[in-house]
Amino acid sequence: MVAANRDEFLARPTRDPFLISTEPGIFGGQDEVAGGSWLTLSDSGLVVGVLNRRVALPADDLRASRGQLCLELARLSDAATAAAYLRSVPPAKQNPYNILVADESHAFVAQNRASGTEVVALDPGLH
């Protein structure tokens, strides 16, 4: 079970969950400003959820959308592939985030930090 709440900026327009893509099938809500998502489920069984991580510096509007990263990951075949992809993303490409990628076999959480993107495998259980 995965649950998430999008409450970052309540005035920011969003779409309720719908079929964002058919090839591959991706279901999720969508940010109508940047076009990304904060929680998706793909037809391969991959769940991707992203949370903005608060840091002392203000967000840099020139960086790529974290929600677009969520959609990029949702297009991948499984959580292990998504974790490998996250390790290759330059940490400064997006503003700070926590991101979950999970399927029926594996789950990972990643954070982009100045020192690199840290990807941690999650053991079965409540997190």
Coordinates of N, CA, C and O in Angstrom, one line a residue:
M1 N 0.8 -1.2 0.0 CA 0.0 0.0 0.0 C 0.9 1.2 0.0 O 1.9 1.3 0.7
V2 N 0.5 2.2 -0.8 CA 1.3 3.5 -0.9 C 0.2 4.6 -0.8 O -0.8 4.5 -1.4
A3 N 0.5 5.6 0.0 CA -0.4 6.7 0.2 C 0.5 8.0 0.1 O 1.6 8.0 0.6
A4 N 0.0 9.0 -0.5 CA 0.7 10.3 -0.6 C -0.4 11.4 -0.6 O -1.5 11.2 -1.1
N5 N 0.1 12.6 -0.2 CA -0.8 13.7 -0.2 C 0.0 14.9 -0.9 O 1.1 15.2 -0.5
R6 N -0.6 15.5 -1.9 CA 0.0 16.6 -2.5 C -0.5 17.9 -1.9 O -1.6 18.3 -2.1
D7 N 0.3 18.5 -1.0 CA -0.2 19.7 -0.3 C 0.9 20.8 -0.3 O 0.8 21.7 0.6
E8 N 1.8 20.7 -1.2 CA 2.9 21.7 -1.3 C 2.3 23.1 -1.4 O 2.6 24.0 -0.6
F9 N 1.6 23.4 -2.5 CA 1.1 24.7 -2.8 C -0.4 24.5 -3.2 O -0.7 24.1 -4.4
L10 N -1.3 24.7 -2.3 CA -2.7 24.4 -2.6 C -3.3 25.2 -3.8 O -4.2 24.7 -4.4
A11 N -2.8 26.3 -4.0 CA -3.3 27.1 -5.1 C -2.8 26.7 -6.5 O -3.3 27.1 -7.5
R12 N -1.7 25.8 -6.5 CA -1.2 25.4 -7.8 C -2.1 24.4 -8.5 O -2.5 23.4 -7.9
P13 N -2.5 24.7 -9.7 CA -3.5 23.9 -10.4 C -3.0 22.4 -10.7 O -1.9 22.3 -11.1
T14 N -3.9 21.5 -10.4 CA -3.5 20.1 -10.7 C -4.7 19.4 -11.3 O -5.9 19.8 -11.2
R15 N -4.5 18.2 -11.9 CA -5.5 17.3 -12.4 C -5.6 16.2 -11.4 O -4.6 15.6 -11.0
D16 N -6.9 15.7 -11.2 CA -7.1 14.5 -10.4 C -6.5 13.4 -11.2 O -6.2 13.5 -12.4
P17 N -6.2 12.2 -10.5 CA -5.6 11.1 -11.2 C -6.4 10.7 -12.4 O -7.6 10.7 -12.5
F18 N -5.6 10.4 -13.5 CA -6.2 10.0 -14.8 C -5.1 9.2 -15.5 O -3.9 9.1 -15.0
L19 N -5.4 8.6 -16.7 CA -4.4 7.9 -17.5 C -3.5 8.9 -18.2 O -3.9 9.5 -19.2
I20 N -2.4 9.2 -17.7 CA -1.4 10.2 -18.2 C -0.9 9.7 -19.5 O -0.7 10.5 -20.4
S21 N -0.6 8.5 -19.6 CA 0.1 7.9 -20.8 C -0.5 6.5 -21.1 O -0.9 5.8 -20.1
T22 N -0.6 6.1 -22.4 CA -1.0 4.8 -22.7 C 0.1 3.9 -23.1 O 0.0 2.7 -23.1
E23 N 1.3 4.4 -23.5 CA 2.4 3.6 -23.9 C 3.7 4.1 -23.3 O 4.3 5.0 -23.8
P24 N 4.0 3.7 -22.1 CA 3.3 2.7 -21.3 C 2.2 3.3 -20.5 O 2.1 4.5 -20.4
G25 N 1.3 2.5 -20.0 CA 0.2 3.0 -19.2 C 0.7 3.6 -17.9 O 1.3 2.9 -17.1
I26 N 0.4 4.8 -17.7 CA 0.8 5.5 -16.4 C -0.4 6.3 -15.9 O -1.0 7.1 -16.6
F27 N -0.8 6.0 -14.7 CA -1.9 6.6 -14.0 C -1.4 7.4 -12.9 O -0.6 7.0 -12.1
G28 N -1.9 8.7 -12.8 CA -1.5 9.5 -11.6 C -2.2 10.9 -11.8 O -2.8 11.2 -12.8
G29 N -2.0 11.7 -10.7 CA -2.4 13.1 -10.8 C -1.3 13.9 -11.6 O -0.2 13.4 -11.8
Q30 N -1.7 15.1 -12.0 CA -0.7 15.8 -12.8 C -0.7 17.3 -12.4 O -1.8 17.9 -12.2
D31 N 0.5 17.8 -12.3 CA 0.7 19.2 -12.0 C 0.5 20.0 -13.4 O 1.1 19.7 -14.4
E32 N -0.5 20.9 -13.4 CA -0.8 21.6 -14.6 C 0.2 22.8 -14.9 O 0.1 23.4 -16.0
V33 N 1.1 23.1 -14.0 CA 2.1 24.1 -14.3 C 3.3 23.5 -15.0 O 3.7 23.9 -16.0
A34 N 3.9 22.5 -14.4 CA 5.1 21.9 -14.9 C 4.9 20.6 -15.7 O 5.7 20.1 -16.4
G35 N 3.6 20.1 -15.6 CA 3.3 18.9 -16.3 C 3.7 17.5 -15.7 O 3.4 16.5 -16.3
G36 N 4.3 17.6 -14.6 CA 4.8 16.3 -14.0 C 3.7 15.7 -13.0 O 2.6 16.1 -13.0
S37 N 4.1 14.8 -12.2 CA 3.3 14.1 -11.3 C 4.0 13.9 -10.0 O 5.2 14.0 -9.9
W38 N 3.3 13.7 -8.9 CA 3.8 13.4 -7.6 C 3.6 12.0 -7.2 O 4.3 11.5 -6.3
L39 N 2.7 11.2 -7.8 CA 2.5 9.8 -7.5 C 1.9 9.2 -8.7 O 0.9 9.6 -9.3
T40 N 2.6 8.1 -9.2 CA 2.1 7.4 -10.4 C 2.2 5.9 -10.2 O 2.9 5.4 -9.3
L41 N 1.4 5.2 -11.0 CA 1.4 3.7 -11.0 C 1.4 3.4 -12.5 O 0.6 3.9 -13.3
S42 N 2.3 2.5 -12.9 CA 2.4 2.2 -14.3 C 1.9 0.8 -14.5 O 1.7 0.0 -13.6
D43 N 1.6 0.4 -15.8 CA 1.0 -0.9 -16.1 C 2.0 -2.0 -15.8 O 1.7 -3.2 -15.8
S44 N 3.3 -1.7 -15.6 CA 4.3 -2.7 -15.3 C 4.3 -3.0 -13.8 O 5.0 -3.8 -13.3
G45 N 3.5 -2.2 -13.0 CA 3.4 -2.4 -11.6 C 4.4 -1.5 -10.8 O 4.5 -1.6 -9.6
L46 N 5.0 -0.5 -11.5 CA 5.9 0.4 -10.8 C 5.2 1.5 -10.2 O 4.4 2.2 -10.9
V47 N 5.5 1.8 -8.9 CA 4.9 2.9 -8.2 C 6.1 3.9 -8.1 O 7.2 3.6 -7.7
V48 N 5.8 5.2 -8.4 CA 6.8 6.3 -8.2 C 6.1 7.4 -7.5 O 5.0 7.8 -7.9
G49 N 6.7 7.9 -6.4 CA 6.2 9.0 -5.6 C 7.3 9.9 -5.3 O 8.4 9.5 -4.9
V50 N 7.1 11.2 -5.4 CA 8.2 12.2 -5.2 C 7.6 13.2 -4.1 O 6.5 13.6 -4.2
L51 N 8.5 13.6 -3.2 CA 8.3 14.7 -2.3 C 9.4 15.7 -2.4 O 10.6 15.3 -2.5
N52 N 9.0 16.9 -2.3 CA 10.0 18.0 -2.3 C 10.7 18.0 -0.9 O 10.0 17.8 0.1
R53 N 12.0 18.1 -0.9 CA 12.8 18.1 0.3 C 13.1 19.6 0.6 O 13.7 20.3 -0.2
R54 N 12.8 20.0 1.8 CA 13.0 21.4 2.2 C 14.5 21.5 2.7 O 15.0 20.7 3.4
V55 N 15.1 22.6 2.2 CA 16.5 22.9 2.5 C 16.6 24.4 2.8 O 15.6 25.1 2.5
A56 N 17.7 24.9 3.3 CA 17.8 26.3 3.7 C 17.7 27.2 2.5 O 17.2 28.3 2.6
L57 N 18.3 26.8 1.3 CA 18.2 27.7 0.1 C 16.9 27.6 -0.6 O 16.2 26.6 -0.6
P58 N 16.4 28.7 -1.2 CA 15.2 28.6 -1.9 C 15.3 27.8 -3.2 O 16.4 27.5 -3.7
A59 N 14.2 27.3 -3.7 CA 14.1 26.5 -4.9 C 14.7 27.3 -6.1 O 14.4 28.5 -6.2
D60 N 15.3 26.6 -7.0 CA 15.9 27.2 -8.2 C 14.9 26.9 -9.3 O 14.8 25.8 -9.8
D61 N 14.2 27.9 -9.8 CA 13.2 27.7 -10.9 C 13.8 27.3 -12.2 O 13.1 26.9 -13.1
L62 N 15.1 27.4 -12.4 CA 15.8 27.0 -13.6 C 16.1 25.5 -13.6 O 16.4 24.9 -14.7
R63 N 15.9 24.8 -12.5 CA 16.2 23.3 -12.5 C 15.0 22.6 -13.1 O 13.9 23.1 -13.1
A64 N 15.3 21.3 -13.5 CA 14.3 20.5 -14.1 C 13.2 20.1 -13.0 O 13.5 20.1 -11.8
S65 N 12.0 19.9 -13.5 CA 10.9 19.5 -12.7 C 11.1 18.2 -12.0 O 11.4 17.2 -12.6
R66 N 10.9 18.1 -10.7 CA 10.9 16.9 -9.9 C 9.7 16.0 -10.4 O 9.9 14.8 -10.5
G67 N 8.6 16.6 -10.7 CA 7.4 15.8 -11.2 C 7.7 15.2 -12.6 O 7.2 14.1 -12.9
Q68 N 8.5 15.9 -13.4 CA 8.9 15.3 -14.7 C 9.8 14.1 -14.5 O 9.7 13.1 -15.2
L69 N 10.6 14.1 -13.4 CA 11.5 13.0 -13.1 C 10.6 11.8 -12.7 O 10.8 10.7 -13.1
C70 N 9.5 12.1 -11.9 CA 8.6 11.1 -11.5 C 8.0 10.4 -12.8 O 8.0 9.1 -12.8
L71 N 7.6 11.1 -13.8 CA 7.1 10.5 -15.0 C 8.2 9.8 -15.8 O 7.9 8.7 -16.4
E72 N 9.4 10.3 -15.8 CA 10.5 9.6 -16.5 C 10.7 8.2 -15.9 O 10.8 7.2 -16.6
L73 N 10.7 8.2 -14.5 CA 10.9 6.9 -13.8 C 9.7 5.9 -14.1 O 9.9 4.7 -14.2
A74 N 8.5 6.5 -14.1 CA 7.3 5.7 -14.3 C 7.3 4.9 -15.7 O 6.7 3.9 -15.8
R75 N 8.1 5.4 -16.6 CA 8.2 4.8 -17.9 C 9.1 3.6 -18.0 O 9.2 2.9 -18.9
L76 N 9.9 3.4 -16.9 CA 10.8 2.3 -16.8 C 10.1 1.0 -16.4 O 9.0 1.0 -16.0
S77 N 10.8 -0.1 -16.6 CA 10.2 -1.4 -16.5 C 10.0 -1.9 -15.1 O 9.1 -2.7 -14.8
D78 N 10.9 -1.5 -14.1 CA 10.8 -2.0 -12.8 C 11.6 -1.1 -11.8 O 12.3 -0.2 -12.3
A79 N 11.5 -1.4 -10.5 CA 12.1 -0.6 -9.5 C 13.6 -0.6 -9.6 O 14.3 0.4 -9.3
A80 N 14.2 -1.8 -9.8 CA 15.7 -1.9 -9.9 C 16.2 -1.0 -11.0 O 17.3 -0.4 -10.9
T81 N 15.6 -1.0 -12.2 CA 16.0 -0.2 -13.3 C 15.8 1.3 -12.9 O 16.7 2.1 -13.3
A82 N 14.7 1.6 -12.3 CA 14.5 3.0 -11.8 C 15.6 3.4 -10.8 O 16.1 4.6 -10.9
A83 N 16.0 2.6 -9.9 CA 17.0 2.9 -8.9 C 18.4 3.1 -9.6 O 19.1 4.1 -9.3
A84 N 18.7 2.3 -10.6 CA 19.9 2.5 -11.4 C 19.9 3.8 -12.2 O 20.9 4.6 -12.2
Y85 N 18.7 4.2 -12.7 CA 18.6 5.4 -13.4 C 18.8 6.6 -12.5 O 19.5 7.6 -12.8
L86 N 18.2 6.5 -11.3 CA 18.3 7.6 -10.3 C 19.8 7.8 -9.9 O 20.2 9.0 -9.7
R87 N 20.6 6.7 -9.8 CA 22.0 6.9 -9.5 C 22.8 7.7 -10.6 O 23.8 8.2 -10.3
S88 N 22.2 7.7 -11.8 CA 22.9 8.3 -12.9 C 22.5 9.8 -13.1 O 23.1 10.5 -13.9
V89 N 21.4 10.2 -12.4 CA 20.9 11.6 -12.6 C 21.8 12.5 -11.8 O 22.0 12.3 -10.6
P90 N 22.3 13.6 -12.4 CA 23.1 14.5 -11.6 C 22.3 15.1 -10.5 O 21.2 15.5 -10.7
P91 N 22.8 15.2 -9.3 CA 22.0 15.6 -8.1 C 21.5 17.0 -8.2 O 20.5 17.4 -7.6
A92 N 22.2 17.9 -9.0 CA 21.8 19.3 -9.1 C 20.8 19.5 -10.2 O 20.4 20.6 -10.5
K93 N 20.4 18.5 -10.9 CA 19.5 18.6 -12.1 C 18.1 19.1 -11.6 O 17.5 19.9 -12.2
Q94 N 17.6 18.6 -10.4 CA 16.4 19.0 -9.8 C 16.6 19.6 -8.5 O 17.7 19.4 -7.9
N95 N 15.7 20.4 -8.0 CA 15.7 20.8 -6.6 C 15.7 19.6 -5.7 O 15.3 18.5 -6.1
P96 N 16.0 19.7 -4.4 CA 16.1 18.6 -3.5 C 14.7 17.8 -3.5 O 13.7 18.4 -3.4
Y97 N 14.9 16.5 -3.4 CA 13.7 15.6 -3.4 C 14.0 14.3 -2.6 O 15.1 14.0 -2.4
N98 N 12.9 13.7 -2.2 CA 12.9 12.3 -1.7 C 12.0 11.6 -2.8 O 10.9 12.1 -3.1
I99 N 12.4 10.5 -3.3 CA 11.6 9.8 -4.3 C 11.6 8.3 -4.0 O 12.6 7.7 -3.6
L100 N 10.4 7.7 -4.1 CA 10.2 6.3 -3.9 C 9.9 5.7 -5.2 O 9.2 6.2 -6.1
V101 N 10.6 4.5 -5.5 CA 10.3 3.7 -6.6 C 10.1 2.3 -6.1 O 10.9 1.8 -5.3
A102 N 9.0 1.6 -6.4 CA 8.7 0.3 -5.9 C 7.9 -0.5 -6.8 O 7.1 0.0 -7.6
D103 N 8.1 -1.8 -6.8 CA 7.3 -2.8 -7.6 C 7.1 -4.0 -6.6 O 7.4 -3.9 -5.4
E104 N 6.5 -5.1 -7.2 CA 6.2 -6.2 -6.3 C 7.5 -6.9 -5.7 O 7.4 -7.6 -4.7
S105 N 8.6 -6.6 -6.3 CA 9.9 -7.3 -5.8 C 10.8 -6.4 -5.0 O 11.5 -6.9 -4.2
H106 N 10.9 -5.1 -5.3 CA 11.9 -4.2 -4.8 C 11.3 -2.8 -4.5 O 10.3 -2.4 -5.1
A107 N 11.9 -2.1 -3.5 CA 11.5 -0.8 -3.2 C 12.8 0.0 -2.9 O 13.7 -0.5 -2.2
F108 N 12.9 1.2 -3.4 CA 14.0 2.1 -3.1 C 13.6 3.5 -2.8 O 12.5 3.9 -3.3
V109 N 14.3 4.2 -2.0 CA 14.1 5.6 -1.7 C 15.4 6.3 -2.1 O 16.5 5.9 -1.8
A110 N 15.3 7.5 -2.8 CA 16.5 8.2 -3.2 C 16.3 9.7 -2.8 O 15.2 10.2 -2.7
Q111 N 17.5 10.3 -2.5 CA 17.6 11.7 -2.2 C 18.8 12.2 -3.0 O 19.8 11.6 -3.0
N112 N 18.5 13.4 -3.6 CA 19.6 14.1 -4.3 C 20.3 15.1 -3.3 O 19.6 15.9 -2.8
R113 N 21.5 14.9 -3.1 CA 22.3 15.7 -2.2 C 23.5 16.3 -2.9 O 23.8 15.8 -4.0
A114 N 24.1 17.3 -2.4 CA 25.2 17.9 -3.0 C 26.3 16.9 -3.3 O 27.0 17.0 -4.3
S115 N 26.5 15.9 -2.4 CA 27.5 14.9 -2.6 C 27.2 13.8 -3.6 O 28.0 13.0 -4.0
G116 N 25.9 13.8 -4.1 CA 25.5 12.8 -5.0 C 24.1 12.4 -4.7 O 23.5 12.8 -3.7
T117 N 23.6 11.5 -5.5 CA 22.2 10.9 -5.3 C 22.4 9.6 -4.5 O 23.0 8.7 -5.0
E118 N 21.8 9.6 -3.4 CA 21.8 8.4 -2.5 C 20.6 7.6 -2.8 O 19.4 8.1 -2.7
V119 N 20.7 6.3 -3.1 CA 19.6 5.4 -3.3 C 19.7 4.3 -2.3 O 20.8 3.6 -2.2
V120 N 18.7 4.1 -1.6 CA 18.7 3.1 -0.5 C 17.6 2.1 -0.7 O 16.4 2.4 -1.0
A121 N 17.9 0.8 -0.7 CA 16.9 -0.3 -0.8 C 16.2 -0.4 0.5 O 16.7 -0.3 1.6
L122 N 14.9 -0.6 0.4 CA 14.0 -0.7 1.5 C 13.7 -2.2 1.8 O 13.4 -2.9 0.8
D123 N 13.8 -2.6 3.0 CA 13.4 -4.0 3.4 C 11.9 -4.0 3.4 O 11.2 -3.0 3.6
P124 N 11.3 -5.2 3.3 CA 9.9 -5.3 3.4 C 9.4 -4.7 4.8 O 10.1 -4.8 5.8
G125 N 8.2 -4.1 4.8 CA 7.7 -3.6 6.0 C 7.2 -2.2 5.9 O 7.1 -1.6 4.8
L126 N 6.8 -1.6 7.0 CA 6.2 -0.3 7.0 C 7.3 0.8 7.1 O 8.3 0.7 7.8
H127 N 7.2 1.8 6.2 CA 8.2 2.8 6.2 C 7.5 4.2 6.2 O 6.5 4.4 5.6

